[in-house]
XYZ file of C-alpha atoms in Angstrom:
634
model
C 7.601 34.743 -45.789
C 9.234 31.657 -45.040
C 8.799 28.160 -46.402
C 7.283 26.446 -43.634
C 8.714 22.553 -43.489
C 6.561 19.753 -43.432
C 7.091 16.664 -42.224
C 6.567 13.637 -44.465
C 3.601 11.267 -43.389
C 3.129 7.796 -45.105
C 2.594 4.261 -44.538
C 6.177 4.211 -42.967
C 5.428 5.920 -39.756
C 2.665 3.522 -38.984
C 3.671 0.701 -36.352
C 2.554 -2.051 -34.851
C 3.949 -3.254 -31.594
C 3.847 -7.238 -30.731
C 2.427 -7.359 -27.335
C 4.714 -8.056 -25.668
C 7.023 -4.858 -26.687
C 3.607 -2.635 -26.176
C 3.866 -4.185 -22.309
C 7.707 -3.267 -22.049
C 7.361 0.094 -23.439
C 4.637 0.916 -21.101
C 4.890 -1.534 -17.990
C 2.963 1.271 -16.022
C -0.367 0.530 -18.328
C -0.542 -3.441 -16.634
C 0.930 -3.298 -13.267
C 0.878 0.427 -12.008
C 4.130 1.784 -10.538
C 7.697 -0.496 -11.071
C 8.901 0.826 -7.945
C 11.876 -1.141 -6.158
C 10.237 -3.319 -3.839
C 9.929 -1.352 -0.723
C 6.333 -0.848 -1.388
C 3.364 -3.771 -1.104
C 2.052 -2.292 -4.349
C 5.376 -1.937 -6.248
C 5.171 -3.815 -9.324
C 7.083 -7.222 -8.428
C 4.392 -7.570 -5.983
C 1.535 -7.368 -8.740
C 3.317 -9.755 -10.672
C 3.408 -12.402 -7.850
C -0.112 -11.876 -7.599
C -1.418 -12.069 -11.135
C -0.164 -15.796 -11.698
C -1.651 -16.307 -7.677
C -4.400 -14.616 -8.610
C -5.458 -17.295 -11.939
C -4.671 -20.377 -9.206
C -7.053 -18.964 -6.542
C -10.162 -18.596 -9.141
C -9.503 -21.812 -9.747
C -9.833 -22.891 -5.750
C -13.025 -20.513 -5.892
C -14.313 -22.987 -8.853
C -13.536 -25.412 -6.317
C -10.615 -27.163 -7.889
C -7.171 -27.759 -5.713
C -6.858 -26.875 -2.028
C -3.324 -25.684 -1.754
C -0.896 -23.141 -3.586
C 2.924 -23.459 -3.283
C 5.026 -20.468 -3.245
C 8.485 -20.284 -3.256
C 10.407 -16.764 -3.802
C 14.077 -17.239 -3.231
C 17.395 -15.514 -4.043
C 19.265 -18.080 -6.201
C 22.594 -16.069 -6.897
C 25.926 -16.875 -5.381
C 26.370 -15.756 -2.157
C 28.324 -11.950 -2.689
C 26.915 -11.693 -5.982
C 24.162 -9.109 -6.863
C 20.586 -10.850 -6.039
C 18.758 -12.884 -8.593
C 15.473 -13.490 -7.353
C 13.051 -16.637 -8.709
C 9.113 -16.906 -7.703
C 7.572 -20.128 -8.619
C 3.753 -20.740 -8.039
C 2.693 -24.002 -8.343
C -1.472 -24.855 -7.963
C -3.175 -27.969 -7.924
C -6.408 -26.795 -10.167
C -7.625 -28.417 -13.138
C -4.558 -27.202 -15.427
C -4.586 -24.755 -18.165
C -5.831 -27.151 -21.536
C -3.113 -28.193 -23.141
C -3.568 -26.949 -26.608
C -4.021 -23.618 -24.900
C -1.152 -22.819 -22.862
C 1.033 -20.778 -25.751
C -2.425 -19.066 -26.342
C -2.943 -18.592 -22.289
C 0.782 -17.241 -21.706
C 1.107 -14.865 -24.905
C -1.861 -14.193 -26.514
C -3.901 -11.055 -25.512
C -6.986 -11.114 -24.503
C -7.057 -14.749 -24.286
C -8.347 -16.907 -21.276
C -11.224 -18.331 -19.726
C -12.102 -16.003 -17.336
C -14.735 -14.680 -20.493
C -17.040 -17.237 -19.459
C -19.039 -16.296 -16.402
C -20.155 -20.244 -15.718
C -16.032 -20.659 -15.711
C -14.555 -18.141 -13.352
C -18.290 -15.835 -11.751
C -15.993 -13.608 -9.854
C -12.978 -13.356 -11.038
C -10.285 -11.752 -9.635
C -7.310 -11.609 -12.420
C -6.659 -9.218 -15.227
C -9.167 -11.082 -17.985
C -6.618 -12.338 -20.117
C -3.680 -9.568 -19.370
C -1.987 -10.337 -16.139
C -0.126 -13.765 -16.768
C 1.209 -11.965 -20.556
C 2.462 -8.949 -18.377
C 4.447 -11.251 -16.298
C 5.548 -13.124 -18.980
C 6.839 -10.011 -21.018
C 8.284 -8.177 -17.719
C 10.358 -11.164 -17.003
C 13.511 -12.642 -18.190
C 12.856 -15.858 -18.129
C 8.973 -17.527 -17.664
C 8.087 -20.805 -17.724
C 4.695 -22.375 -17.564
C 3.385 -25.806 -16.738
C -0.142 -27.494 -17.460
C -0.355 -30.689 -15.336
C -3.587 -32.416 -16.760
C -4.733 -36.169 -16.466
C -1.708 -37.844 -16.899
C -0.054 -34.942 -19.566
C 2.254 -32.175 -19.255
C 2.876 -28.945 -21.442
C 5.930 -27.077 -21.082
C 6.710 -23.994 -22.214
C 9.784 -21.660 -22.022
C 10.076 -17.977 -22.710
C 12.377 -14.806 -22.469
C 10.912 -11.268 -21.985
C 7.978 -12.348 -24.012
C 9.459 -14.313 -26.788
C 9.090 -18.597 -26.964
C 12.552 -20.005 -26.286
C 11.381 -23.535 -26.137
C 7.790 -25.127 -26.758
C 7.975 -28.730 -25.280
C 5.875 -31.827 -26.513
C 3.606 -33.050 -24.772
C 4.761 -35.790 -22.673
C 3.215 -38.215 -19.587
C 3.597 -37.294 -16.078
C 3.182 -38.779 -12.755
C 2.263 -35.385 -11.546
C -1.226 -33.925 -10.295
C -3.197 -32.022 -12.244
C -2.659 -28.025 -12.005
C -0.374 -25.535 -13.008
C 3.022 -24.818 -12.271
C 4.860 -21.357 -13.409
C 8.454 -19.982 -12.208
C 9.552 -16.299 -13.465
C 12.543 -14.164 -12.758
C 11.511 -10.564 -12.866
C 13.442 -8.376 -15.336
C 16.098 -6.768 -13.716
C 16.271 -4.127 -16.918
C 13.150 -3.044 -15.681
C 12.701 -3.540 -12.087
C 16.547 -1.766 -11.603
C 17.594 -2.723 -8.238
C 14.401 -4.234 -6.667
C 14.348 -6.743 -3.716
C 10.922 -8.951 -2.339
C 10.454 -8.676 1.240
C 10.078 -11.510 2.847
C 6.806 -9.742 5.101
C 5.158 -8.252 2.654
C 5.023 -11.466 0.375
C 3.517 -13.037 3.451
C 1.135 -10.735 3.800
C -0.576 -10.782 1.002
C -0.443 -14.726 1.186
C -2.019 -14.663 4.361
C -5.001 -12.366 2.591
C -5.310 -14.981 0.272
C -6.275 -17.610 3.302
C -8.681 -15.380 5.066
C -10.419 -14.591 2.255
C -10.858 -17.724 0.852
C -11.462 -20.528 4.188
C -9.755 -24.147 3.181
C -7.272 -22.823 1.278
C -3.441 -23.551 2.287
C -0.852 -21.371 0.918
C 2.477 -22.720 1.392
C 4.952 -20.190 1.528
C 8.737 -21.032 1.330
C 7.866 -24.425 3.072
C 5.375 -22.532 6.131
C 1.951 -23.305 5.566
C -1.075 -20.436 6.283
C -4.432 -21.556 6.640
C -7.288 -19.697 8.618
C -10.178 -21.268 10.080
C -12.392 -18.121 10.542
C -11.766 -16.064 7.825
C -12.277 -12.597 7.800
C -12.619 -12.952 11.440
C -9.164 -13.898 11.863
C -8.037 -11.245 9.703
C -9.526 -8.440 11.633
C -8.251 -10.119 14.690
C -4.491 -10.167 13.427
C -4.796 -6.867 12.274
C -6.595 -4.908 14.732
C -4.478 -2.177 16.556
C -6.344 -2.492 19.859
C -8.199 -5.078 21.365
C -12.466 -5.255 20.603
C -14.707 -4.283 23.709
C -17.207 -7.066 22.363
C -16.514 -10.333 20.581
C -16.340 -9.781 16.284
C -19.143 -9.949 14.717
C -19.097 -12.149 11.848
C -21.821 -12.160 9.224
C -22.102 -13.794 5.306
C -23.796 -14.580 2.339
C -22.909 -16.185 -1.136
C -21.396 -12.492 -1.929
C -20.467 -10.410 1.091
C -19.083 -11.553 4.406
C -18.552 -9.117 7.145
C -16.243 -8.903 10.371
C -16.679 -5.931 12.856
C -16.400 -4.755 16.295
C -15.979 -1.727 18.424
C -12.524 -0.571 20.188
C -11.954 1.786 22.736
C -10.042 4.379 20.725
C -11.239 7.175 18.676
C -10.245 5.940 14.691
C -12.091 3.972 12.097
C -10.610 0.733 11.158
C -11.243 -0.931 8.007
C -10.199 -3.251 5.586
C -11.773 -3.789 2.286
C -12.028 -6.386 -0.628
C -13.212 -7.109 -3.731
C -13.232 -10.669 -5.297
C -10.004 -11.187 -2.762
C -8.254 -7.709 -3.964
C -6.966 -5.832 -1.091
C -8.807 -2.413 -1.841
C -6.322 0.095 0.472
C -8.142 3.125 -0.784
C -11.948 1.519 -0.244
C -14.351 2.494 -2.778
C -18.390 1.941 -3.301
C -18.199 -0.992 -1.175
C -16.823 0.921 1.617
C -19.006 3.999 1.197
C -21.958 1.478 1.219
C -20.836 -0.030 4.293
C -20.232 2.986 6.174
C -23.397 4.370 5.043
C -25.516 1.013 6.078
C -23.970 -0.094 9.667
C -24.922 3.815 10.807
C -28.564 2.608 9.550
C -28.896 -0.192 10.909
C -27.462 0.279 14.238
C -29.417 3.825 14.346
C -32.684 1.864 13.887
C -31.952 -1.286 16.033
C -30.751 1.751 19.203
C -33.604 3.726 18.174
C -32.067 7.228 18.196
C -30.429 9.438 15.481
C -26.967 9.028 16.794
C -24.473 11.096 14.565
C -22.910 9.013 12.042
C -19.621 9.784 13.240
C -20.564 8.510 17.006
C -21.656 5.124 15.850
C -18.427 4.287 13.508
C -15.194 6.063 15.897
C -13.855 3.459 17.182
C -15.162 0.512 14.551
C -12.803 -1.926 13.058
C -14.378 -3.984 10.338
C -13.267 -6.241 7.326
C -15.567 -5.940 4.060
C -15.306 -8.483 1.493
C -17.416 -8.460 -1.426
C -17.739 -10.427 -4.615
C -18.788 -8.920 -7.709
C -19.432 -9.464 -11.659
C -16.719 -7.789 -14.028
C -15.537 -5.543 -11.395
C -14.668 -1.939 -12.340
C -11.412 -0.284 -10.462
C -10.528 3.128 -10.530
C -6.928 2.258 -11.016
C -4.862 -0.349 -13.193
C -3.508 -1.781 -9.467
C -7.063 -2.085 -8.346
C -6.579 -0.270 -5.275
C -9.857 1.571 -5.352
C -13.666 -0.162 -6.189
C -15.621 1.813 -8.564
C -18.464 -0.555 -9.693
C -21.346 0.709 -8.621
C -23.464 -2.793 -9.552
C -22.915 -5.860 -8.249
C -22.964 -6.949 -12.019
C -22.190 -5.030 -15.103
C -25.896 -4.924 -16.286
C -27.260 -1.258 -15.269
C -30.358 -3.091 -14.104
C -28.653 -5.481 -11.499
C -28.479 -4.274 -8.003
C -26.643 -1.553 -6.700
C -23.721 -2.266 -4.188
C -25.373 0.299 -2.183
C -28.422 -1.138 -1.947
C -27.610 -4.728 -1.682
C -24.865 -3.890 1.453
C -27.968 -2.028 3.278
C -30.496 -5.173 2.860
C -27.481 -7.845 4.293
C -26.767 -5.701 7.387
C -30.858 -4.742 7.302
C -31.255 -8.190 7.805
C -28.152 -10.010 9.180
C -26.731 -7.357 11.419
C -30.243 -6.416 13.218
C -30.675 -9.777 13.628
C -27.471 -10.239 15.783
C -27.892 -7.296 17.505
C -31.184 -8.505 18.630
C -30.248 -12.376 19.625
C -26.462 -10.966 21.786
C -28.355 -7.604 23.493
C -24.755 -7.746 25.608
C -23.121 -7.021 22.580
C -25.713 -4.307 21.791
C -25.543 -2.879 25.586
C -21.500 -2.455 24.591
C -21.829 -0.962 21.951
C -24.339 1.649 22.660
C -22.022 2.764 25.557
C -19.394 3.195 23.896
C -21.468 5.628 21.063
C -22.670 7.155 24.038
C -18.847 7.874 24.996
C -18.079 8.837 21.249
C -21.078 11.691 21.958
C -19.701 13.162 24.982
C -16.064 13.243 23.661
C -17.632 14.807 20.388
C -19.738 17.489 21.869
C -16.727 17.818 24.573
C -14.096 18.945 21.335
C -16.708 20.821 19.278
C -15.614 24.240 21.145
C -12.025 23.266 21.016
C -12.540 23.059 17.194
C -14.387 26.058 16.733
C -11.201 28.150 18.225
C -9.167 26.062 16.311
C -10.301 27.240 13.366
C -10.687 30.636 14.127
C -7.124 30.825 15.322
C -5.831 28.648 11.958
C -8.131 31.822 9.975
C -5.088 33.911 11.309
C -2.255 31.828 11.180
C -3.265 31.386 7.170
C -2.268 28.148 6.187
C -1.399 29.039 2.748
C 1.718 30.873 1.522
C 3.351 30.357 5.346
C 3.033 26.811 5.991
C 1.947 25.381 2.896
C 3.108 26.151 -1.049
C 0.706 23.731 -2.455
C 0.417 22.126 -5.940
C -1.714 22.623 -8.896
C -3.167 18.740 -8.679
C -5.148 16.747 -6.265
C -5.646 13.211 -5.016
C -9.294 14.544 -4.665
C -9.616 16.020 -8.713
C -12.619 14.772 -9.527
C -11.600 15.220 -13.545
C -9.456 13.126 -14.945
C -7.493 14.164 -18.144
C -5.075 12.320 -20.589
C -2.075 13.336 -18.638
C -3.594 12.070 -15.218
C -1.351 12.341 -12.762
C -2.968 12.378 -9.729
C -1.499 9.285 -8.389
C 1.703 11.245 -8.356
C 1.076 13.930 -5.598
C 2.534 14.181 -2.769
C 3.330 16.490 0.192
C 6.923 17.323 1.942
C 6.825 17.485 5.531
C 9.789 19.639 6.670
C 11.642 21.265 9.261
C 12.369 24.877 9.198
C 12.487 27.521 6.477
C 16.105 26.723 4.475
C 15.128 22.677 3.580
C 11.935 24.293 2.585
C 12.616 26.676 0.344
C 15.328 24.145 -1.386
C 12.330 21.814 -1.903
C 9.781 24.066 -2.787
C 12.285 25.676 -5.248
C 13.599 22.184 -6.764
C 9.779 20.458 -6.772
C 7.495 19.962 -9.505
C 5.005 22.597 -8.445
C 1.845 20.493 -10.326
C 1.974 17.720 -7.910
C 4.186 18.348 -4.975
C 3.556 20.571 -2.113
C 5.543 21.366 0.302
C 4.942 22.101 4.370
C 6.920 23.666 6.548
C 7.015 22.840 10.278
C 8.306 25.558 12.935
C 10.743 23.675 15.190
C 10.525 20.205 16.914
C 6.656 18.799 16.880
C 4.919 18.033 19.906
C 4.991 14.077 21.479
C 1.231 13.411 21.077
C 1.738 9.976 22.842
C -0.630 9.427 25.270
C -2.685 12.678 24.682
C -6.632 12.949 23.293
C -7.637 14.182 19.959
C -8.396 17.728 21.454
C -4.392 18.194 20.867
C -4.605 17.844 17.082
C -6.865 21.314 17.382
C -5.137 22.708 20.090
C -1.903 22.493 18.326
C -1.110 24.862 15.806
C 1.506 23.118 13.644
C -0.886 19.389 13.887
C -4.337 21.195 13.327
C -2.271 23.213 10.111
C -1.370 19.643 8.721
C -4.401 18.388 9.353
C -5.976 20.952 7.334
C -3.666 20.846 4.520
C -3.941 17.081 4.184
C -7.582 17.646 4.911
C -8.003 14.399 6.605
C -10.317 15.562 9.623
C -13.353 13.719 8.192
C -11.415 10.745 6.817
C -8.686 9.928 4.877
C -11.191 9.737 2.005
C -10.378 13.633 1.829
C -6.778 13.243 1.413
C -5.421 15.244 -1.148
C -1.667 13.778 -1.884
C -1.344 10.383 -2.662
C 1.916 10.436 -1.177
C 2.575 12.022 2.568
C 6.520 12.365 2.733
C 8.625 13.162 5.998
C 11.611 15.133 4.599
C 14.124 15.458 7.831
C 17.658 16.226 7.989
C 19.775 13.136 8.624
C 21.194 14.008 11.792
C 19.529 13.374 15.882
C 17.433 15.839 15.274
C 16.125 14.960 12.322
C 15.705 11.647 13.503
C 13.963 12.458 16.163
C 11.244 14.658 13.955
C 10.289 11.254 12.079
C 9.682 9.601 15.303
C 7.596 12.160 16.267
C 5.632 12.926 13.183
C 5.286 8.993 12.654
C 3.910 9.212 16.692
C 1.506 11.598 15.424
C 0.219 9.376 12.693
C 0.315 6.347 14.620
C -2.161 8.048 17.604
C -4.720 9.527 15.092
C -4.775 9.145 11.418
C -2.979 5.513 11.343
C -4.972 4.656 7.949
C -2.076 7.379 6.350
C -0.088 4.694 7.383
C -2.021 1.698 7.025
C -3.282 2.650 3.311
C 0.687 2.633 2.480
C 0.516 6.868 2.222
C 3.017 7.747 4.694
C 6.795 7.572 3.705
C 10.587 8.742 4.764
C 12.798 11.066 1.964
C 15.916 9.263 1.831
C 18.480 12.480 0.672
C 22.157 11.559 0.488
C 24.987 12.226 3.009
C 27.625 12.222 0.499
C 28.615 14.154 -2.774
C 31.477 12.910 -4.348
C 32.791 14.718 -7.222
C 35.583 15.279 -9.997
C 36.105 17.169 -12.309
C 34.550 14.244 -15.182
C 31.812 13.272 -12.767
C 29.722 13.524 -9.770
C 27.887 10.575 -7.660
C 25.883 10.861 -4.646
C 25.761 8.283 -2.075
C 22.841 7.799 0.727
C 25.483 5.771 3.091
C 29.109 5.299 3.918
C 29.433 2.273 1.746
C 28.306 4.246 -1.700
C 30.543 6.883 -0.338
C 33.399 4.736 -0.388
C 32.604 2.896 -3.516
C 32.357 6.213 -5.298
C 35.864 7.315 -3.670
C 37.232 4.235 -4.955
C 35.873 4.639 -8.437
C 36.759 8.313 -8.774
C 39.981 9.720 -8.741
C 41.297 12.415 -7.014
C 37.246 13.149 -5.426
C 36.157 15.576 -3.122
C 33.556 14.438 -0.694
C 31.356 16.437 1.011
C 28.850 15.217 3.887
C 25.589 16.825 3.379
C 24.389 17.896 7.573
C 20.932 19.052 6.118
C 18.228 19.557 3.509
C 19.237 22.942 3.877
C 22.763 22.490 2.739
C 21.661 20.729 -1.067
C 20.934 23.957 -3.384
C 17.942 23.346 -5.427
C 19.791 21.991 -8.636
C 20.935 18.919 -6.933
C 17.448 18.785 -4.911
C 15.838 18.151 -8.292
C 17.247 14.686 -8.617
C 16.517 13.423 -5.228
C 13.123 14.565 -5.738
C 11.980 13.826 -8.995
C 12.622 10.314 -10.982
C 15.124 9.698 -8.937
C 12.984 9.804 -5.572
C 14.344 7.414 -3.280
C 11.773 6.536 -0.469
C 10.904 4.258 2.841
C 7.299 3.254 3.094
C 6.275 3.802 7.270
C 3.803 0.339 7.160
C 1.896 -0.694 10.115
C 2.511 -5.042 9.867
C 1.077 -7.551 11.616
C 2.782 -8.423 14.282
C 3.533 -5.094 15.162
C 1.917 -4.013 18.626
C 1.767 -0.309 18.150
C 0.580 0.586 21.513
C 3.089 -1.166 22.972
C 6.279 0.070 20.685
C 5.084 3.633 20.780
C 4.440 3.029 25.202
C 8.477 1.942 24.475
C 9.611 4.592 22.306
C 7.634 7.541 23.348
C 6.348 7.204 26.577
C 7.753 8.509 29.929
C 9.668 5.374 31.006
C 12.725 7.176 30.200
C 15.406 5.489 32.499
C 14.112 2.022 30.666
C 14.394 3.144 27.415
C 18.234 4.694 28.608
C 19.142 1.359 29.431
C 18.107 0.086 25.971
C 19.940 2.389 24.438
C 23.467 1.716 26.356
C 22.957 -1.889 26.059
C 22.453 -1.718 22.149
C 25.140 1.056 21.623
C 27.183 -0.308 18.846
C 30.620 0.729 18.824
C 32.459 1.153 15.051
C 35.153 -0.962 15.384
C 37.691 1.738 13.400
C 37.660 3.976 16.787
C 40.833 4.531 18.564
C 40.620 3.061 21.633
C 41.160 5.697 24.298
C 43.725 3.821 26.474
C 46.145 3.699 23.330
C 45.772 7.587 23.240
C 46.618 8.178 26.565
């Protein structure tokens, strides 16, 4: 029998990591996904908002009124970007004799004492060390009656502790970081998105400017103004606007046939909702059942709501390291405090009856337009009924869907969690496919197949999402009928060829989104496959390139290369699908901003004013300036 070798196992093999080199090795463990930038929640994002984040619980404390952010490019112009974020607040200032402790000592801060920060909104003593550690240079300022403390650091590690010396300046605290470009490889900050989340900040908390590159955002209604400047549509009654010490409300009714929402807790953007949401949704349908008298179907009473939900609670729990989901089920950490639950049904018990009752207009609006949400119900049910019947033969799996081994919706969570990874390929015709499906990791990618050109579903009712084969299929395998709650990919991923028609696909798969399940879209799940249109290759080396520049950068750099333009998904064999799909994913997020007016751009771009949007199309023809002019030909 054979001697069996064992490894030796002493003292040697045990390591400690300072913390800083525990936050490098595993950046994933403080600020979720690195991701390049495209993304709200990519990681340069969450860094931005962790130092924001300590300066706005001290505003809640109801210390300094305004936060300046600056995030600029400060590299030559031609050279690669080098991008600098400085956050300056004018709070009480970190103490002195704290602010190496503060900046790179774990589990160090004040946010430990409830009579210091009640609701605090930070990382408890993480989030300023993970941008200090994921950043290649950090530097922090205390401001503080008449003193300043300065310190310098490097991916972590002190480069310079400073004296303390007088200053002229105001109390609060000043820090300026340059993300690590060794670990965020190629990222960029977009200019919207930063604003964004600023703007957040000011609804949320009423008073407060944020000063953004030098434009100031302050809002004087809060959470009203929010729902207003998001909204999609326009509100058949004026917002309602309730509030207490620890929940504040905004909600209204529009005439289309979506729920709307937007959710916070202790100012963090919740995208994927949570118990706060479930409670909400759960105690409007109540309350509004009780103030109309009559068991309307929960699903009448909240199609067509838009509401913001804002809540404040003790120690808050999150189901994910980017707090993206609420999972406290307490409005404080002590089992015997109040539930969420509970405590959302008493405020709209009490507040929301009580408006109802004083503004019996808005009441009168609203009941019509449950009334409406009925008929159009009861109206679909039998369109619904053959829908399924008909999708009971069409059999979703196997044909239209290969799906994965994990869920969004696994209830289990294991050691090697990786639900936030799955994700779904929506593609166009059997050969792109079967190169994904064959290239994919099969535990958390699926893979759908649509048959031919999808329908334009601008303009048309819901019925056509059950009428429709191919949309009622999707529907079903994203299983987002009820809610995007049900969603089982965290991802939803348009994989086109990059030619006219595949263009035209994404517009009218993003159409489809856009008209009935925009919270795909809104709740940052949607996104575009970028694949590449070039492979370049030698006989040492192969590069591919996703545009005519990397194309000609890698002919350049490669001698003697053959390049080959890729016409569709199709054409990639699975080997080389596996690194466009894999850690090497390259992806657009589809986001819904602002100031975009979707009716509007999709009455533009997919409506039946065809000659107009013909003459947009001549007049913005760009021609490339390398084409031989026809007269010189003839």
């Amino acid at each position: 029998m054979a001697e069996v070798a064992t490894q030796q196992y002493t003292e040697d093999n045990i390591k400690t990591l300072e913390w800083w080199e525990h936050i490098r090795r595993r950046p994933g463990m403080y600020i979720g996904k690195l991701g390049d930038g495209g993304s709200s929640d990519d990681g340069i994002y969450v860094l931005l908002k962790e130092v924001i984040d300590n300066s706005i619980d001290e505003f809640m404390m109801g210390n300094g009124k305004k936060i300046i952010v600056d995030v600029e490019n400060t590299a030559p112009e031609g050279e690669p970007r080098h991008w600098q974020v400085s956050i300056r607040d004018y709070g009480r200032g970190i103490p002195l004799g704290s602010v190496v402790d503060v900046s790179s000592k774990m589990n160090t801060g004040g946010k430990y004492d409830s009579e210091a920060f009640q609701k605090s909104i930070g990382l408890n003593g993480v989030g300023i060390k993970a941008v200090n550690a994921l950043s290649t240079s950090f530097v922090i300022e205390s401001f503080r009656d008449g003193q300043c403390k300065r310190v310098e650091y490097s991916r972590g590690l002190i480069v310079k502790e400073h004296d303390v010396t007088a200053t002229t300046e105001k109390n609060g605290t000043h820090v300026v970081f340059t993300p690590d470009d060794t670990v965020f490889e190629k990222y960029d900050y977009r200019m919207d998105v930063v604003q964004r989340m600023l703007k957040n900040y000011t609804y949320l908390n009423k008073g407060l400017t944020m000063c953004f590159n030098g434009e100031n955002f302050k809002s004087e209604e809060g959470v009203v103004d929010l729902l207003r400047d998001n909204m999609t549509e326009e509100p058949l009654y004026p917002i309602i606007h309730l509030e207490d010490q620890d929940l504040e409300i905004a909600l209204t009714h529009c005439n289309h046939d979506r729920e709307e929402y937007y959710t916070f807790c202790n100012g963090q953007h919740t995208t994927q909702g949570g118990t706060h949401l479930m409670a909400f949704k759960e105690a409007v349908v109540k309350t509004i059942r009780d103030f109309l008298g009559k068991n309307y179907d929960a699903s009448d009473i909240r199609t067509g709501m838009a509401a913001v939900v804002s809540i404040r609670v003790q120690e808050p729990v999150f189901e994910s390291q980017t707090k993206t989901k609420l999972g406290s089920k307490n409005m404080a950490p002590d089992e015997s405090s109040v539930t969420i639950k509970t405590y959302v049904q008493n405020f709209l018990s009490k507040y929301l009856d009580d408006y109802l009752h004083r503004n019996l207009t808005v009441g009168d609006i609203m009941s019509k337009k449950i009334q409406q949400n009925e008929e159009e119900r009861k109206d679909i049910q039998g369109v619904k009924k053959a829908a399924r019947e008909k999708a009971k033969k069409a059999s979703l799996n196997n044909t239209k869907l290969r799906d994965c081994r994990i869920h969004l919706t696994d209830k289990e969570k294991d050691k090697n969690d990786r639900r936030e990874e799955t994700a779904i390929f929506i593609t166009e015709g059997n050969s792109a496919s079967g190169s994904i499906t064959k290239s994919r990791d099969a535990n958390v990618q699926a893979v759908f197949s649509l048959r031919g050109k999808p329908l334009n579903t601008f303009g048309l009712k819901r019925d056509i999402v059950y009428k429709n084969e191919e949309f009622y299929l999707l529907q079903a395998a994203l299983d987002i009928e009820d809610g995007i709650e049900g969603l089982r990919y965290n991802k939803v991923i348009i994989a086109t060829d990059a030619d006219v028609d595949g263009m035209h696909i994404r517009l009218l798969m993003m159409t489809f989104f856009l008209q009935f399940f925009p919270d795909v879209i809104r709740n940052g799940h949607l996104f575009i496959l970028q694949t590449p249109l070039f492979r370049v290759r030698n006989k040492k080396k192969t590069v591919y390139c996703y545009s005519e520049e990397e194309r000609d950068k890698a002919a350049n750099q490669l001698a003697g290369a053959e390049i080959t333009r890729f016409k569709g998904l199709g054409e990639i064999n699975p080997e080389e699908f596996k690194g466009f799909i894999g850690d090497n994913i390259r992806l657009n997020t589809v986001e819904m901003r602002q100031a975009d007016q979707v009716r509007e751009l999709l009455q533009f771009y997919m409506g039946q004013n065809t000659s107009q949007r013909q003459d947009f199309i001549i007049d913005n023809l760009v021609i490339e300036e390398d084409l031989v002019d026809i007269q010189d030909v003839m």
